[in-house]
Amino acid sequence: MAKYRCNYCQGEISGFRIKCNDCPDFDLCLQCFSCGAEVGNHRKDHKYKILNDCVVGAFDVQDVWTLVEETMLLDAVEQYGLGNWEDVGSHVETKSAEECEEHYNSFYVQGNIGKVTFFPERTSYVKDHSCPDGGKYTLICPLSPSITLPVNPIELTIQEQQELGYMPLRDDFERENDNDAETLVSSLANNYDDEDIDIAVKLAQVDRYRTRLKERDRRKKIAREYSLIQAATSLAKQKYQTPKRKKEEREFQDKMKVFTQFHSAAEHEAFFENIQKEKELKSRIKELMRYRKHGITKLDEIDDFEEEKFKRDKKKENKKKTGIVMLTSENFNILGLHNSNKTRFNGFKKGRRRYRVSIY
């Protein structure tokens, strides 16, 4: 096996190395590459590729599993389910079913990964029929994680449950959303004469069914989080009625509805309340800055300032209302009118209430 040295630190490279595509015969170790090393004509923005000339496994064992084999093992367990080791071995190809089972249980269940993943208080004695020996009670998680997850029953009366056709302990309705989804797989069966295309079509049907089930569970989860199940009953509409808000707050809350898909009900309500609090704080800061501008530095001076401001505004308003003078014979000449025209003057005097001049 050829040995390579880093062109920057001159150290021997074991495992992964970075080969530059722009510079001929130029290799870097991972440490120098991560530091952005540049030497000679090589620059850190050159194109590169990652090469590995020896087998590197994720775990320190004698029979090394490559990273590709580890990834294929995890993908196979997720796809075919825990316990279907024959299918898992066929997917990995380079390892047998027994090797896959032993390796997975040793490192992913009983190893350090399993210790921080499966907690003792969450264990459940569930009969796993996918085991080769026909089923046994096991401490590991079963194929369906929902079996071990307890469902918190919703507080509904018997009358409300019957009205909705809802079973709280199972979190199921008598008529579910997309109730005909099961028709996709209800007639499927494995036949000895199935060809590859037939199997592919059946697997596609199963994938479609699983997708529709996920959508059903998503809707059910939203209904539980936002108390939509309780609100749907005729007896609980008043009980779970949302509090009345101002028109401005309702309009803002409608704009924020787009974010409900990323929050739970409690998180979204807290998000809305925090934004309202931010708005109030900004308004308060603006008000305090106005007081500071007028020389107010203490809170106990605010009442006196507001009282004086109210008196000042009231005085201006009264002055504006009373700032209207009547035209009389004394100020008639001041306005440039002819005093000799008695008829006009007398006529003006008689109708002086209609001739007013506002003084500002």
Short mmCIF file of C-alpha atoms in Angstrom, two decimals:
data_model
loop_
_atom_site.label_atom_id
_atom_site.label_comp_id
_atom_site.label_asym_id
_atom_site.label_seq_id
_atom_site.Cartn_x
_atom_site.Cartn_y
_atom_site.Cartn_z
CA MET A 1 0.00 0.00 0.00
CA ALA A 2 1.42 3.36 -1.02
CA LYS A 3 2.33 5.83 1.72
CA TYR A 4 1.57 9.53 1.41
CA ARG A 5 3.05 12.52 3.18
CA CYS A 6 1.43 15.89 3.75
CA ASN A 7 2.97 18.52 1.48
CA TYR A 8 2.60 21.12 4.26
CA CYS A 9 3.62 19.47 7.54
CA GLN A 10 5.53 16.57 5.88
CA GLY A 11 3.84 14.11 8.25
CA GLU A 12 2.76 10.66 7.12
CA ILE A 13 -0.93 10.50 6.26
CA SER A 14 -2.93 7.57 7.58
CA GLY A 15 -6.55 7.20 6.68
CA PHE A 16 -8.26 10.05 4.89
CA ARG A 17 -6.26 12.56 2.84
CA ILE A 18 -7.15 15.62 0.78
CA LYS A 19 -5.92 15.56 -2.83
CA CYS A 20 -5.85 18.88 -4.73
CA ASN A 21 -7.35 18.73 -8.22
CA ASP A 22 -5.58 21.90 -9.41
CA CYS A 23 -2.05 21.12 -8.17
CA PRO A 24 -0.26 17.97 -9.46
CA ASP A 25 0.75 15.40 -6.84
CA PHE A 26 -0.37 17.52 -3.89
CA ASP A 27 -1.83 15.95 -0.72
CA LEU A 28 -2.80 17.39 2.66
CA CYS A 29 -3.66 15.77 5.95
CA LEU A 30 -6.99 16.61 7.55
CA GLN A 31 -5.40 18.87 10.19
CA CYS A 32 -3.56 21.04 7.67
CA PHE A 33 -6.58 21.15 5.37
CA SER A 34 -8.85 22.30 8.23
CA CYS A 35 -6.39 25.14 8.97
CA GLY A 36 -6.51 26.32 5.34
CA ALA A 37 -2.86 25.58 4.66
CA GLU A 38 -1.31 27.20 1.55
CA VAL A 39 2.12 26.40 0.19
CA GLY A 40 3.74 27.11 -3.18
CA ASN A 41 1.11 27.48 -5.89
CA HIS A 42 -1.56 25.77 -3.79
CA ARG A 43 -4.40 27.91 -2.48
CA LYS A 44 -7.11 26.91 -0.02
CA ASP A 45 -9.88 27.67 -2.52
CA HIS A 46 -8.64 25.03 -5.01
CA LYS A 47 -10.91 22.15 -5.85
CA TYR A 48 -10.17 18.93 -3.99
CA LYS A 49 -11.36 15.39 -3.36
CA ILE A 50 -11.25 13.17 -0.29
CA LEU A 51 -9.45 9.84 -0.62
CA ASN A 52 -9.00 6.97 1.80
CA ASP A 53 -6.40 4.29 1.19
CA CYS A 54 -7.12 2.14 4.26
CA VAL A 55 -10.20 0.74 5.92
CA VAL A 56 -11.42 2.96 8.77
CA GLY A 57 -14.26 1.76 10.95
CA ALA A 58 -16.53 3.59 13.35
CA PHE A 59 -15.71 1.10 16.13
CA ASP A 60 -12.39 -0.39 17.24
CA VAL A 61 -12.96 -4.08 16.48
CA GLN A 62 -10.86 -6.74 14.84
CA ASP A 63 -13.34 -7.37 12.03
CA VAL A 64 -13.60 -3.78 10.82
CA TRP A 65 -16.89 -2.51 9.41
CA THR A 66 -16.43 0.29 6.90
CA LEU A 67 -18.39 3.50 7.25
CA VAL A 68 -20.39 2.57 4.17
CA GLU A 69 -21.37 -0.75 5.74
CA GLU A 70 -22.37 1.01 8.98
CA THR A 71 -24.59 3.41 7.05
CA MET A 72 -26.19 0.61 5.06
CA LEU A 73 -26.86 -1.32 8.29
CA LEU A 74 -28.64 1.62 9.90
CA ASP A 75 -30.63 2.33 6.74
CA ALA A 76 -31.67 -1.33 6.49
CA VAL A 77 -32.85 -1.49 10.13
CA GLU A 78 -34.87 1.68 9.60
CA GLN A 79 -36.34 0.41 6.34
CA TYR A 80 -37.07 -3.24 7.19
CA GLY A 81 -37.54 -2.94 10.96
CA LEU A 82 -35.66 -4.31 13.93
CA GLY A 83 -35.52 -8.11 13.81
CA ASN A 84 -35.75 -8.65 10.03
CA TRP A 85 -32.08 -9.59 9.88
CA GLU A 86 -32.37 -11.62 6.68
CA ASP A 87 -33.53 -8.54 4.78
CA VAL A 88 -30.96 -6.40 6.58
CA GLY A 89 -28.16 -8.79 5.58
CA SER A 90 -29.33 -8.78 1.97
CA HIS A 91 -29.28 -4.98 1.99
CA VAL A 92 -25.76 -4.74 3.46
CA GLU A 93 -24.60 -7.52 1.00
CA THR A 94 -21.05 -7.79 2.42
CA LYS A 95 -22.24 -9.09 5.82
CA SER A 96 -24.45 -12.01 6.78
CA ALA A 97 -27.68 -11.74 8.76
CA GLU A 98 -25.98 -13.13 11.91
CA GLU A 99 -23.13 -10.63 11.65
CA CYS A 100 -25.58 -7.75 11.20
CA GLU A 101 -27.61 -8.82 14.24
CA GLU A 102 -24.54 -9.29 16.45
CA HIS A 103 -22.94 -6.00 15.37
CA TYR A 104 -26.15 -3.96 15.80
CA ASN A 105 -26.97 -5.39 19.22
CA SER A 106 -23.37 -5.05 20.45
CA PHE A 107 -22.82 -1.40 19.51
CA TYR A 108 -26.22 0.22 18.92
CA VAL A 109 -28.32 -1.50 21.60
CA GLN A 110 -26.04 -2.78 24.36
CA GLY A 111 -23.15 -0.41 23.67
CA ASN A 112 -22.67 3.22 24.64
CA ILE A 113 -25.13 4.39 21.98
CA GLY A 114 -27.83 2.14 23.35
CA LYS A 115 -27.16 3.22 26.94
CA VAL A 116 -27.90 6.87 26.17
CA THR A 117 -30.78 6.05 23.82
CA PHE A 118 -32.91 3.49 25.65
CA PHE A 119 -33.72 4.58 29.20
CA PRO A 120 -34.73 1.96 31.81
CA GLU A 121 -37.91 3.83 32.75
CA ARG A 122 -39.10 3.67 29.15
CA THR A 123 -38.60 -0.07 28.68
CA SER A 124 -41.64 -2.14 27.94
CA TYR A 125 -42.15 -5.89 27.72
CA VAL A 126 -43.51 -6.03 24.21
CA LYS A 127 -43.75 -9.23 22.21
CA ASP A 128 -41.81 -8.70 19.01
CA HIS A 129 -43.10 -11.15 16.40
CA SER A 130 -40.35 -10.15 13.96
CA CYS A 131 -37.76 -12.17 15.93
CA PRO A 132 -36.47 -15.35 14.23
CA ASP A 133 -37.51 -17.60 17.16
CA GLY A 134 -41.16 -16.74 16.69
CA GLY A 135 -41.35 -13.92 19.19
CA LYS A 136 -39.98 -13.21 22.62
CA TYR A 137 -40.31 -10.56 25.27
CA THR A 138 -37.60 -8.01 24.74
CA LEU A 139 -36.38 -4.88 26.48
CA ILE A 140 -35.52 -3.06 23.29
CA CYS A 141 -37.91 -0.84 21.42
CA PRO A 142 -40.42 -2.67 19.23
CA LEU A 143 -41.05 -2.08 15.56
CA SER A 144 -43.78 0.47 16.27
CA PRO A 145 -42.50 3.20 18.66
CA SER A 146 -46.07 4.32 19.36
CA ILE A 147 -46.66 1.09 21.34
CA THR A 148 -44.40 2.24 24.18
CA LEU A 149 -45.46 5.90 24.14
CA PRO A 150 -48.38 6.47 26.53
CA VAL A 151 -51.26 8.56 25.25
CA ASN A 152 -52.51 11.21 27.63
CA PRO A 153 -56.30 10.89 27.48
CA ILE A 154 -58.25 14.06 26.80
CA GLU A 155 -60.75 15.02 29.47
CA LEU A 156 -64.10 14.49 27.78
CA THR A 157 -67.40 13.33 29.18
CA ILE A 158 -69.02 10.15 27.90
CA GLN A 159 -71.57 12.24 26.07
CA GLU A 160 -68.85 14.28 24.33
CA GLN A 161 -66.95 11.13 23.37
CA GLN A 162 -70.05 9.62 21.82
CA GLU A 163 -70.82 12.87 20.03
CA LEU A 164 -67.38 12.95 18.40
CA GLY A 165 -66.99 9.20 18.01
CA TYR A 166 -63.68 9.54 19.84
CA MET A 167 -61.80 6.98 21.95
CA PRO A 168 -59.46 8.95 24.27
CA LEU A 169 -57.32 6.06 25.50
CA ARG A 170 -56.49 4.99 21.95
CA ASP A 171 -56.54 8.51 20.49
CA ASP A 172 -58.67 7.20 17.62
CA PHE A 173 -61.91 8.26 15.97
CA GLU A 174 -64.57 5.94 14.66
CA ARG A 175 -64.09 7.71 11.34
CA GLU A 176 -60.54 8.94 10.87
CA ASN A 177 -59.20 11.56 8.53
CA ASP A 178 -58.63 9.99 5.08
CA ASN A 179 -60.60 7.01 6.30
CA ASP A 180 -60.16 5.11 3.02
CA ALA A 181 -56.35 5.07 3.21
CA GLU A 182 -56.33 1.38 4.21
CA THR A 183 -57.80 0.39 0.85
CA LEU A 184 -54.34 0.86 -0.66
CA VAL A 185 -52.92 -2.17 1.18
CA SER A 186 -55.98 -4.15 2.24
CA SER A 187 -55.89 -6.32 -0.89
CA LEU A 188 -52.09 -6.71 -1.16
CA ALA A 189 -50.58 -10.16 -0.75
CA ASN A 190 -47.26 -11.85 -1.50
CA ASN A 191 -47.56 -14.38 -4.31
CA TYR A 192 -44.93 -16.95 -5.25
CA ASP A 193 -45.13 -15.93 -8.92
CA ASP A 194 -44.62 -12.18 -8.31
CA GLU A 195 -42.08 -10.58 -10.57
CA ASP A 196 -39.79 -7.71 -9.61
CA ILE A 197 -42.14 -5.16 -11.14
CA ASP A 198 -45.05 -6.56 -9.12
CA ILE A 199 -43.08 -6.35 -5.89
CA ALA A 200 -42.01 -2.79 -6.73
CA VAL A 201 -45.62 -1.75 -7.31
CA LYS A 202 -46.71 -3.27 -4.00
CA LEU A 203 -43.89 -1.53 -2.14
CA ALA A 204 -44.91 1.75 -3.75
CA GLN A 205 -48.46 1.20 -2.50
CA VAL A 206 -47.15 0.59 1.01
CA ASP A 207 -45.09 3.80 0.86
CA ARG A 208 -48.16 5.74 -0.22
CA TYR A 209 -50.11 4.23 2.66
CA ARG A 210 -47.41 5.17 5.18
CA THR A 211 -47.36 8.74 3.84
CA ARG A 212 -51.10 9.07 4.31
CA LEU A 213 -50.83 7.65 7.82
CA LYS A 214 -48.18 10.25 8.68
CA GLU A 215 -50.50 13.01 7.49
CA ARG A 216 -53.32 11.57 9.59
CA ASP A 217 -51.09 11.49 12.68
CA ARG A 218 -49.90 15.04 12.01
CA ARG A 219 -53.46 16.36 11.88
CA LYS A 220 -54.38 14.44 15.02
CA LYS A 221 -51.35 15.85 16.84
CA ILE A 222 -52.31 19.40 15.89
CA ALA A 223 -55.89 18.79 17.04
CA ARG A 224 -54.62 17.63 20.45
CA GLU A 225 -52.10 20.44 20.91
CA TYR A 226 -54.50 23.24 20.01
CA SER A 227 -57.49 21.73 21.90
CA LEU A 228 -59.48 21.42 18.68
CA ILE A 229 -61.05 18.13 19.79
CA GLN A 230 -62.52 19.71 22.92
CA ALA A 231 -63.63 22.80 21.03
CA ALA A 232 -65.49 20.65 18.48
CA THR A 233 -68.00 19.43 21.05
CA SER A 234 -71.20 21.41 21.46
CA LEU A 235 -70.96 21.22 25.26
CA ALA A 236 -67.43 22.64 25.43
CA LYS A 237 -67.61 25.52 22.96
CA GLN A 238 -68.13 28.09 25.70
CA LYS A 239 -65.56 26.45 27.97
CA TYR A 240 -62.74 26.49 25.41
CA GLN A 241 -63.67 29.76 23.76
CA THR A 242 -60.62 31.86 23.01
CA PRO A 243 -60.34 35.10 24.99
CA LYS A 244 -61.54 38.24 23.24
CA ARG A 245 -58.82 40.53 21.97
CA LYS A 246 -58.72 44.00 20.56
CA LYS A 247 -59.19 44.44 16.83
CA GLU A 248 -55.55 45.42 16.42
CA GLU A 249 -54.36 42.35 18.32
CA ARG A 250 -56.67 40.05 16.35
CA GLU A 251 -55.33 41.36 13.04
CA PHE A 252 -51.75 40.88 14.22
CA GLN A 253 -52.55 37.37 15.49
CA ASP A 254 -54.00 36.47 12.08
CA LYS A 255 -50.73 37.52 10.44
CA MET A 256 -48.80 35.32 12.89
CA LYS A 257 -50.84 32.20 12.04
CA VAL A 258 -48.30 31.23 9.40
CA PHE A 259 -45.86 30.33 12.22
CA THR A 260 -48.23 27.90 13.97
CA GLN A 261 -46.86 25.04 11.85
CA PHE A 262 -43.51 25.43 13.62
CA HIS A 263 -44.86 25.84 17.19
CA SER A 264 -46.98 23.94 19.60
CA ALA A 265 -50.07 25.69 20.96
CA ALA A 266 -48.28 26.79 24.16
CA GLU A 267 -45.19 27.93 22.27
CA HIS A 268 -47.23 29.94 19.76
CA GLU A 269 -49.23 31.64 22.54
CA ALA A 270 -45.99 32.50 24.36
CA PHE A 271 -44.53 33.79 21.06
CA PHE A 272 -47.54 36.07 20.55
CA GLU A 273 -47.47 37.32 24.15
CA ASN A 274 -43.73 38.09 23.91
CA ILE A 275 -44.24 40.14 20.76
CA GLN A 276 -47.06 42.09 22.47
CA LYS A 277 -44.82 42.65 25.48
CA GLU A 278 -42.04 43.89 23.20
CA LYS A 279 -44.48 46.35 21.64
CA GLU A 280 -45.54 47.64 25.07
CA LEU A 281 -41.92 47.99 26.20
CA LYS A 282 -41.01 50.00 23.08
CA SER A 283 -43.98 52.27 23.68
CA ARG A 284 -42.94 52.74 27.31
CA ILE A 285 -39.34 53.49 26.31
CA LYS A 286 -40.58 56.10 23.83
CA GLU A 287 -42.71 57.69 26.57
CA LEU A 288 -39.77 57.79 29.01
CA MET A 289 -37.57 59.37 26.34
CA ARG A 290 -40.22 62.08 25.92
CA TYR A 291 -40.13 62.76 29.68
CA ARG A 292 -36.35 62.87 29.61
CA LYS A 293 -36.49 65.38 26.75
CA HIS A 294 -38.58 67.68 28.96
CA GLY A 295 -36.12 67.38 31.84
CA ILE A 296 -38.01 64.80 33.89
CA THR A 297 -35.52 62.52 35.66
CA LYS A 298 -37.64 61.09 38.47
CA LEU A 299 -40.85 59.07 38.33
CA ASP A 300 -42.53 61.13 41.06
CA GLU A 301 -42.19 64.23 38.84
CA ILE A 302 -44.29 62.68 36.07
CA ASP A 303 -47.64 63.37 37.75
CA ASP A 304 -46.82 67.05 38.23
CA PHE A 305 -45.62 67.30 34.64
CA GLU A 306 -48.76 65.68 33.24
CA GLU A 307 -50.97 67.91 35.40
CA GLU A 308 -49.19 71.08 34.23
CA LYS A 309 -49.31 69.87 30.63
CA PHE A 310 -53.06 69.25 30.92
CA LYS A 311 -53.60 72.77 32.30
CA ARG A 312 -51.47 74.26 29.54
CA ASP A 313 -53.36 72.41 26.81
CA LYS A 314 -56.68 73.37 28.37
CA LYS A 315 -55.67 77.01 28.54
CA LYS A 316 -54.64 77.00 24.87
CA GLU A 317 -57.93 75.42 23.90
CA ASN A 318 -59.96 77.99 25.87
CA LYS A 319 -57.89 80.82 24.44
CA LYS A 320 -58.56 79.56 20.95
CA LYS A 321 -62.30 79.42 21.59
CA THR A 322 -62.47 82.90 23.16
CA GLY A 323 -60.06 84.55 20.70
CA ILE A 324 -62.99 86.02 18.64
CA VAL A 325 -63.71 89.78 18.89
CA MET A 326 -66.72 91.72 17.75
CA LEU A 327 -66.42 94.57 15.29
CA THR A 328 -67.55 97.77 16.99
CA SER A 329 -67.44 101.46 16.04
CA GLU A 330 -64.11 101.80 17.86
CA ASN A 331 -62.25 99.14 15.91
CA PHE A 332 -64.21 99.68 12.70
CA ASN A 333 -61.73 102.35 11.46
CA ILE A 334 -58.83 100.09 12.42
CA LEU A 335 -60.00 97.53 9.93
CA GLY A 336 -60.13 100.20 7.22
CA LEU A 337 -63.89 100.50 6.88
CA HIS A 338 -65.61 103.82 6.08
CA ASN A 339 -67.25 105.24 9.17
CA SER A 340 -69.18 107.84 7.12
CA ASN A 341 -71.44 105.23 5.67
CA LYS A 342 -73.98 105.17 8.45
CA THR A 343 -76.28 102.86 6.67
CA ARG A 344 -73.54 100.37 6.27
CA PHE A 345 -72.33 100.90 9.81
CA ASN A 346 -75.81 100.72 11.25
CA GLY A 347 -76.49 97.72 9.10
CA PHE A 348 -73.29 96.22 10.38
CA LYS A 349 -74.23 96.95 13.95
CA LYS A 350 -77.52 95.25 13.53
CA GLY A 351 -75.89 92.20 12.05
CA ARG A 352 -72.61 92.30 13.90
CA ARG A 353 -73.06 88.76 15.14
CA ARG A 354 -72.58 87.65 11.57
CA TYR A 355 -69.37 89.64 11.08
CA ARG A 356 -66.67 88.27 13.31
CA VAL A 357 -62.91 88.27 13.02
CA SER A 358 -60.87 85.57 14.67
CA ILE A 359 -57.78 86.77 16.50
CA TYR A 360 -55.00 84.16 16.94
#
